[in-house]
Amino acid sequence: LQVVHCVRVDLTDPDVQLFTTPRASSYVAESRETLTLSVPDFLKQYKLQVAADANFYNASPGGSDPTSEGLPCEVYGLQICTGAVVSAQSSADYNSSDPRAASLLFTTNKQPMFVFNNLPPGTNTDGIYTAVTGFYPIVSNGVNVGAVAINSYPDPIIHQVQPRTAYGVSKDNRYLLVLTIDGRQGLSQGVNPPYSDGALDVETGYWMTNCGA
């Protein structure tokens, strides 16, 4: 059981702007790069229309599951907000056994570019206005490669049925696709009637390609 939402954003619309979490006050690289903020509050605070999770992070305290807002975070992987580097693609963020280095970058005129294996010290970011980084690719050149991720990116948990957030673009680079799949809300988690179990990598790839990625 999967509850899926996909928003298609026209990057050629002059009124569309892209925005990620900005640098924290009293910024310190690798420790105080951003401050925790819930997705609904992020949406409201910056007066946005659509918001979704992006980079992995480590909050202090709380790690990847903080219980309050305003906590300092180390962001994993490249993140750029309105031309300012919030998190560089550094060796401190990158673990060879747990690589999280699939970056989506946008130029100042919103032209998208994927770097699926953005290893330290990272790709050239000259002229990049916006960037986020996730774990690994599940669609490449219109082909669902989700099944390959199990061997290419070994992890005992992420390849199970999980909630998902995925970003993609159309073949002509006109549309940005932001897809979410709710998860951990099935019978096995005590939700009755069940709402949404989550998805496997290959299932997420299926939704992405069917939405036009």
CSV table of C-alpha atoms in Angstrom, one decimal:
chain,number,residue,atom,x,y,z
A,1,LEU,CA,0.0,0.0,0.0
A,2,GLN,CA,1.6,3.2,-1.1
A,3,VAL,CA,0.4,6.9,-0.9
A,4,VAL,CA,2.4,8.8,-3.5
A,5,HIS,CA,2.5,12.5,-4.2
A,6,CYS,CA,4.4,14.1,-7.1
A,7,VAL,CA,4.7,17.8,-7.9
A,8,ARG,CA,5.9,18.9,-11.3
A,9,VAL,CA,7.6,22.3,-11.4
A,10,ASP,CA,8.0,24.2,-14.7
A,11,LEU,CA,11.6,25.5,-14.5
A,12,THR,CA,10.9,27.8,-17.5
A,13,ASP,CA,8.3,29.7,-15.5
A,14,PRO,CA,10.0,33.1,-14.6
A,15,ASP,CA,8.0,33.2,-11.4
A,16,VAL,CA,9.5,29.9,-10.1
A,17,GLN,CA,12.4,30.2,-7.7
A,18,LEU,CA,14.4,27.5,-6.0
A,19,PHE,CA,15.4,27.7,-2.3
A,20,THR,CA,17.1,25.4,0.2
A,21,THR,CA,17.7,25.8,3.9
A,22,PRO,CA,20.1,28.8,4.3
A,23,ARG,CA,23.2,29.0,6.4
A,24,ALA,CA,22.8,29.1,10.1
A,25,SER,CA,23.6,32.2,12.1
A,26,SER,CA,27.2,32.1,13.4
A,27,TYR,CA,27.9,29.6,10.7
A,28,VAL,CA,30.6,26.9,11.3
A,29,ALA,CA,31.4,24.4,8.5
A,30,GLU,CA,30.9,20.7,9.4
A,31,SER,CA,29.1,21.5,12.7
A,32,ARG,CA,26.7,24.5,12.5
A,33,GLU,CA,25.8,24.6,8.9
A,34,THR,CA,22.0,24.9,9.2
A,35,LEU,CA,19.4,24.9,12.0
A,36,THR,CA,16.7,22.3,12.4
A,37,LEU,CA,13.2,23.3,11.1
A,38,SER,CA,10.2,21.2,10.4
A,39,VAL,CA,9.1,21.0,6.8
A,40,PRO,CA,5.8,22.8,7.5
A,41,ASP,CA,7.5,25.5,9.4
A,42,PHE,CA,10.2,25.8,6.7
A,43,LEU,CA,7.4,26.3,4.2
A,44,LYS,CA,5.7,29.0,6.3
A,45,GLN,CA,8.8,30.8,7.4
A,46,TYR,CA,10.2,31.4,3.9
A,47,LYS,CA,6.7,31.8,2.3
A,48,LEU,CA,7.1,28.9,-0.1
A,49,GLN,CA,4.6,26.9,-2.0
A,50,VAL,CA,6.2,23.5,-2.1
A,51,ALA,CA,8.7,21.9,0.3
A,52,ALA,CA,10.3,18.5,0.7
A,53,ASP,CA,13.2,16.9,2.5
A,54,ALA,CA,16.6,16.8,0.8
A,55,ASN,CA,20.1,16.3,2.3
A,56,PHE,CA,20.7,13.9,5.2
A,57,TYR,CA,22.0,15.7,8.3
A,58,ASN,CA,23.2,15.3,11.9
A,59,ALA,CA,21.7,17.6,14.5
A,60,SER,CA,23.2,18.2,17.9
A,61,PRO,CA,21.5,16.9,19.9
A,62,GLY,CA,19.2,14.4,18.1
A,63,GLY,CA,21.2,13.1,15.2
A,64,SER,CA,18.9,12.4,12.3
A,65,ASP,CA,15.8,12.6,14.4
A,66,PRO,CA,15.9,15.8,16.5
A,67,THR,CA,12.9,16.6,18.7
A,68,SER,CA,13.0,20.4,18.5
A,69,GLU,CA,13.7,23.2,16.1
A,70,GLY,CA,16.7,25.6,16.1
A,71,LEU,CA,19.3,23.0,16.7
A,72,PRO,CA,22.7,23.2,14.9
A,73,CYS,CA,23.2,20.7,12.1
A,74,GLU,CA,26.0,19.2,10.0
A,75,VAL,CA,24.6,18.7,6.5
A,76,TYR,CA,25.9,15.7,4.6
A,77,GLY,CA,26.8,16.3,1.0
A,78,LEU,CA,26.7,19.4,-1.2
A,79,GLN,CA,24.0,22.0,-0.4
A,80,ILE,CA,23.8,25.5,-2.0
A,81,CYS,CA,21.3,28.1,-1.2
A,82,THR,CA,20.9,31.2,-3.4
A,83,GLY,CA,24.5,30.9,-4.5
A,84,ALA,CA,26.0,30.4,-1.0
A,85,VAL,CA,27.6,27.1,-0.2
A,86,VAL,CA,25.9,25.8,3.0
A,87,SER,CA,27.7,22.4,2.9
A,88,ALA,CA,30.6,21.5,0.7
A,89,GLN,CA,31.1,18.0,-0.7
A,90,SER,CA,33.8,17.2,1.8
A,91,SER,CA,35.5,14.0,3.0
A,92,ALA,CA,34.0,14.7,6.5
A,93,ASP,CA,30.5,14.1,4.9
A,94,TYR,CA,31.5,11.0,2.9
A,95,ASN,CA,31.9,7.4,4.1
A,96,SER,CA,33.0,4.9,1.5
A,97,SER,CA,30.7,2.2,2.9
A,98,ASP,CA,27.7,4.6,3.1
A,99,PRO,CA,28.1,7.1,0.2
A,100,ARG,CA,25.5,9.8,0.1
A,101,ALA,CA,26.8,11.7,-2.9
A,102,ALA,CA,24.1,12.0,-5.6
A,103,SER,CA,23.8,15.7,-6.2
A,104,LEU,CA,21.2,17.8,-8.1
A,105,LEU,CA,22.5,21.2,-9.1
A,106,PHE,CA,20.8,24.2,-10.7
A,107,THR,CA,22.4,27.1,-12.4
A,108,THR,CA,21.3,30.7,-11.8
A,109,ASN,CA,18.8,30.3,-14.7
A,110,LYS,CA,17.5,27.0,-13.2
A,111,GLN,CA,19.2,24.6,-15.6
A,112,PRO,CA,19.4,21.3,-13.8
A,113,MET,CA,22.4,19.0,-13.7
A,114,PHE,CA,22.9,15.6,-11.9
A,115,VAL,CA,26.2,14.4,-10.5
A,116,PHE,CA,25.4,10.9,-9.4
A,117,ASN,CA,28.7,10.2,-7.7
A,118,ASN,CA,29.8,13.6,-6.4
A,119,LEU,CA,32.8,12.5,-4.5
A,120,PRO,CA,35.1,14.8,-2.5
A,121,PRO,CA,36.3,17.5,-3.2
A,122,GLY,CA,33.2,17.6,-5.4
A,123,THR,CA,32.2,18.9,-8.8
A,124,ASN,CA,32.8,22.4,-10.0
A,125,THR,CA,30.1,24.7,-8.5
A,126,ASP,CA,30.9,27.9,-10.4
A,127,GLY,CA,27.6,29.4,-11.5
A,128,ILE,CA,25.5,27.1,-9.3
A,129,TYR,CA,22.7,28.8,-7.5
A,130,THR,CA,20.9,25.9,-5.9
A,131,ALA,CA,22.1,22.3,-5.0
A,132,VAL,CA,21.0,19.4,-2.8
A,133,THR,CA,22.4,15.9,-2.3
A,134,GLY,CA,20.7,12.6,-1.7
A,135,PHE,CA,21.9,9.0,-1.4
A,136,TYR,CA,21.9,7.3,-4.8
A,137,PRO,CA,20.3,7.4,-8.2
A,138,ILE,CA,17.3,5.2,-9.0
A,139,VAL,CA,16.6,6.5,-12.6
A,140,SER,CA,19.3,7.2,-15.2
A,141,ASN,CA,18.6,8.3,-18.7
A,142,GLY,CA,15.0,7.3,-18.3
A,143,VAL,CA,15.8,3.8,-17.1
A,144,ASN,CA,14.7,2.5,-13.7
A,145,VAL,CA,18.0,1.4,-12.1
A,146,GLY,CA,16.6,0.9,-8.6
A,147,ALA,CA,17.4,-2.8,-8.5
A,148,VAL,CA,21.1,-2.0,-9.1
A,149,ALA,CA,21.3,0.2,-6.0
A,150,ILE,CA,21.1,-2.8,-3.7
A,151,ASN,CA,24.6,-3.9,-4.7
A,152,SER,CA,26.1,-0.6,-5.6
A,153,TYR,CA,25.1,1.1,-2.4
A,154,PRO,CA,25.2,-1.5,0.4
A,155,ASP,CA,23.1,-0.6,3.4
A,156,PRO,CA,21.1,-3.0,5.6
A,157,ILE,CA,18.1,-0.6,6.1
A,158,ILE,CA,17.7,1.8,3.2
A,159,HIS,CA,16.9,-0.8,0.6
A,160,GLN,CA,14.0,-2.2,2.6
A,161,VAL,CA,10.4,-0.8,2.3
A,162,GLN,CA,10.9,2.7,3.5
A,163,PRO,CA,9.3,6.2,3.2
A,164,ARG,CA,10.9,7.9,0.1
A,165,THR,CA,11.7,11.3,-1.2
A,166,ALA,CA,13.0,11.5,-4.8
A,167,TYR,CA,13.9,14.3,-7.2
A,168,GLY,CA,14.1,14.0,-11.0
A,169,VAL,CA,13.8,16.0,-14.1
A,170,SER,CA,12.1,15.5,-17.5
A,171,LYS,CA,14.2,14.6,-20.5
A,172,ASP,CA,14.1,18.1,-21.9
A,173,ASN,CA,15.1,19.6,-18.5
A,174,ARG,CA,12.0,21.7,-18.4
A,175,TYR,CA,10.3,20.0,-15.4
A,176,LEU,CA,11.6,19.3,-11.9
A,177,LEU,CA,9.8,16.4,-10.3
A,178,VAL,CA,9.5,16.2,-6.5
A,179,LEU,CA,8.1,12.9,-5.3
A,180,THR,CA,7.2,11.6,-1.9
A,181,ILE,CA,6.0,8.2,-0.7
A,182,ASP,CA,4.6,8.0,2.8
A,183,GLY,CA,5.8,5.0,4.9
A,184,ARG,CA,5.9,3.1,8.2
A,185,GLN,CA,2.1,3.5,8.5
A,186,GLY,CA,1.0,-0.1,7.7
A,187,LEU,CA,-0.5,-2.9,9.7
A,188,SER,CA,2.9,-4.1,10.8
A,189,GLN,CA,3.3,-0.6,12.5
A,190,GLY,CA,0.0,-0.9,14.2
A,191,VAL,CA,-1.9,1.4,11.8
A,192,ASN,CA,-5.4,0.1,11.2
A,193,PRO,CA,-6.7,0.7,8.7
A,194,PRO,CA,-3.3,0.9,7.1
A,195,TYR,CA,-2.3,4.1,5.3
A,196,SER,CA,1.0,3.6,3.4
A,197,ASP,CA,3.8,1.1,3.9
A,198,GLY,CA,6.5,2.8,1.9
A,199,ALA,CA,8.4,1.6,-1.1
A,200,LEU,CA,11.5,-0.3,-2.4
A,201,ASP,CA,14.1,1.4,-4.6
A,202,VAL,CA,12.7,-0.2,-7.8
A,203,GLU,CA,9.1,0.8,-6.9
A,204,THR,CA,10.3,4.4,-6.3
A,205,GLY,CA,11.9,4.3,-9.7
A,206,TYR,CA,8.7,3.0,-11.2
A,207,TRP,CA,6.8,6.0,-9.8
A,208,MET,CA,9.5,8.4,-11.0
A,209,THR,CA,9.5,7.1,-14.6
A,210,ASN,CA,5.8,7.0,-14.8
A,211,CYS,CA,5.7,10.7,-13.6
A,212,GLY,CA,8.1,11.6,-16.4
A,213,ALA,CA,11.6,11.4,-14.9
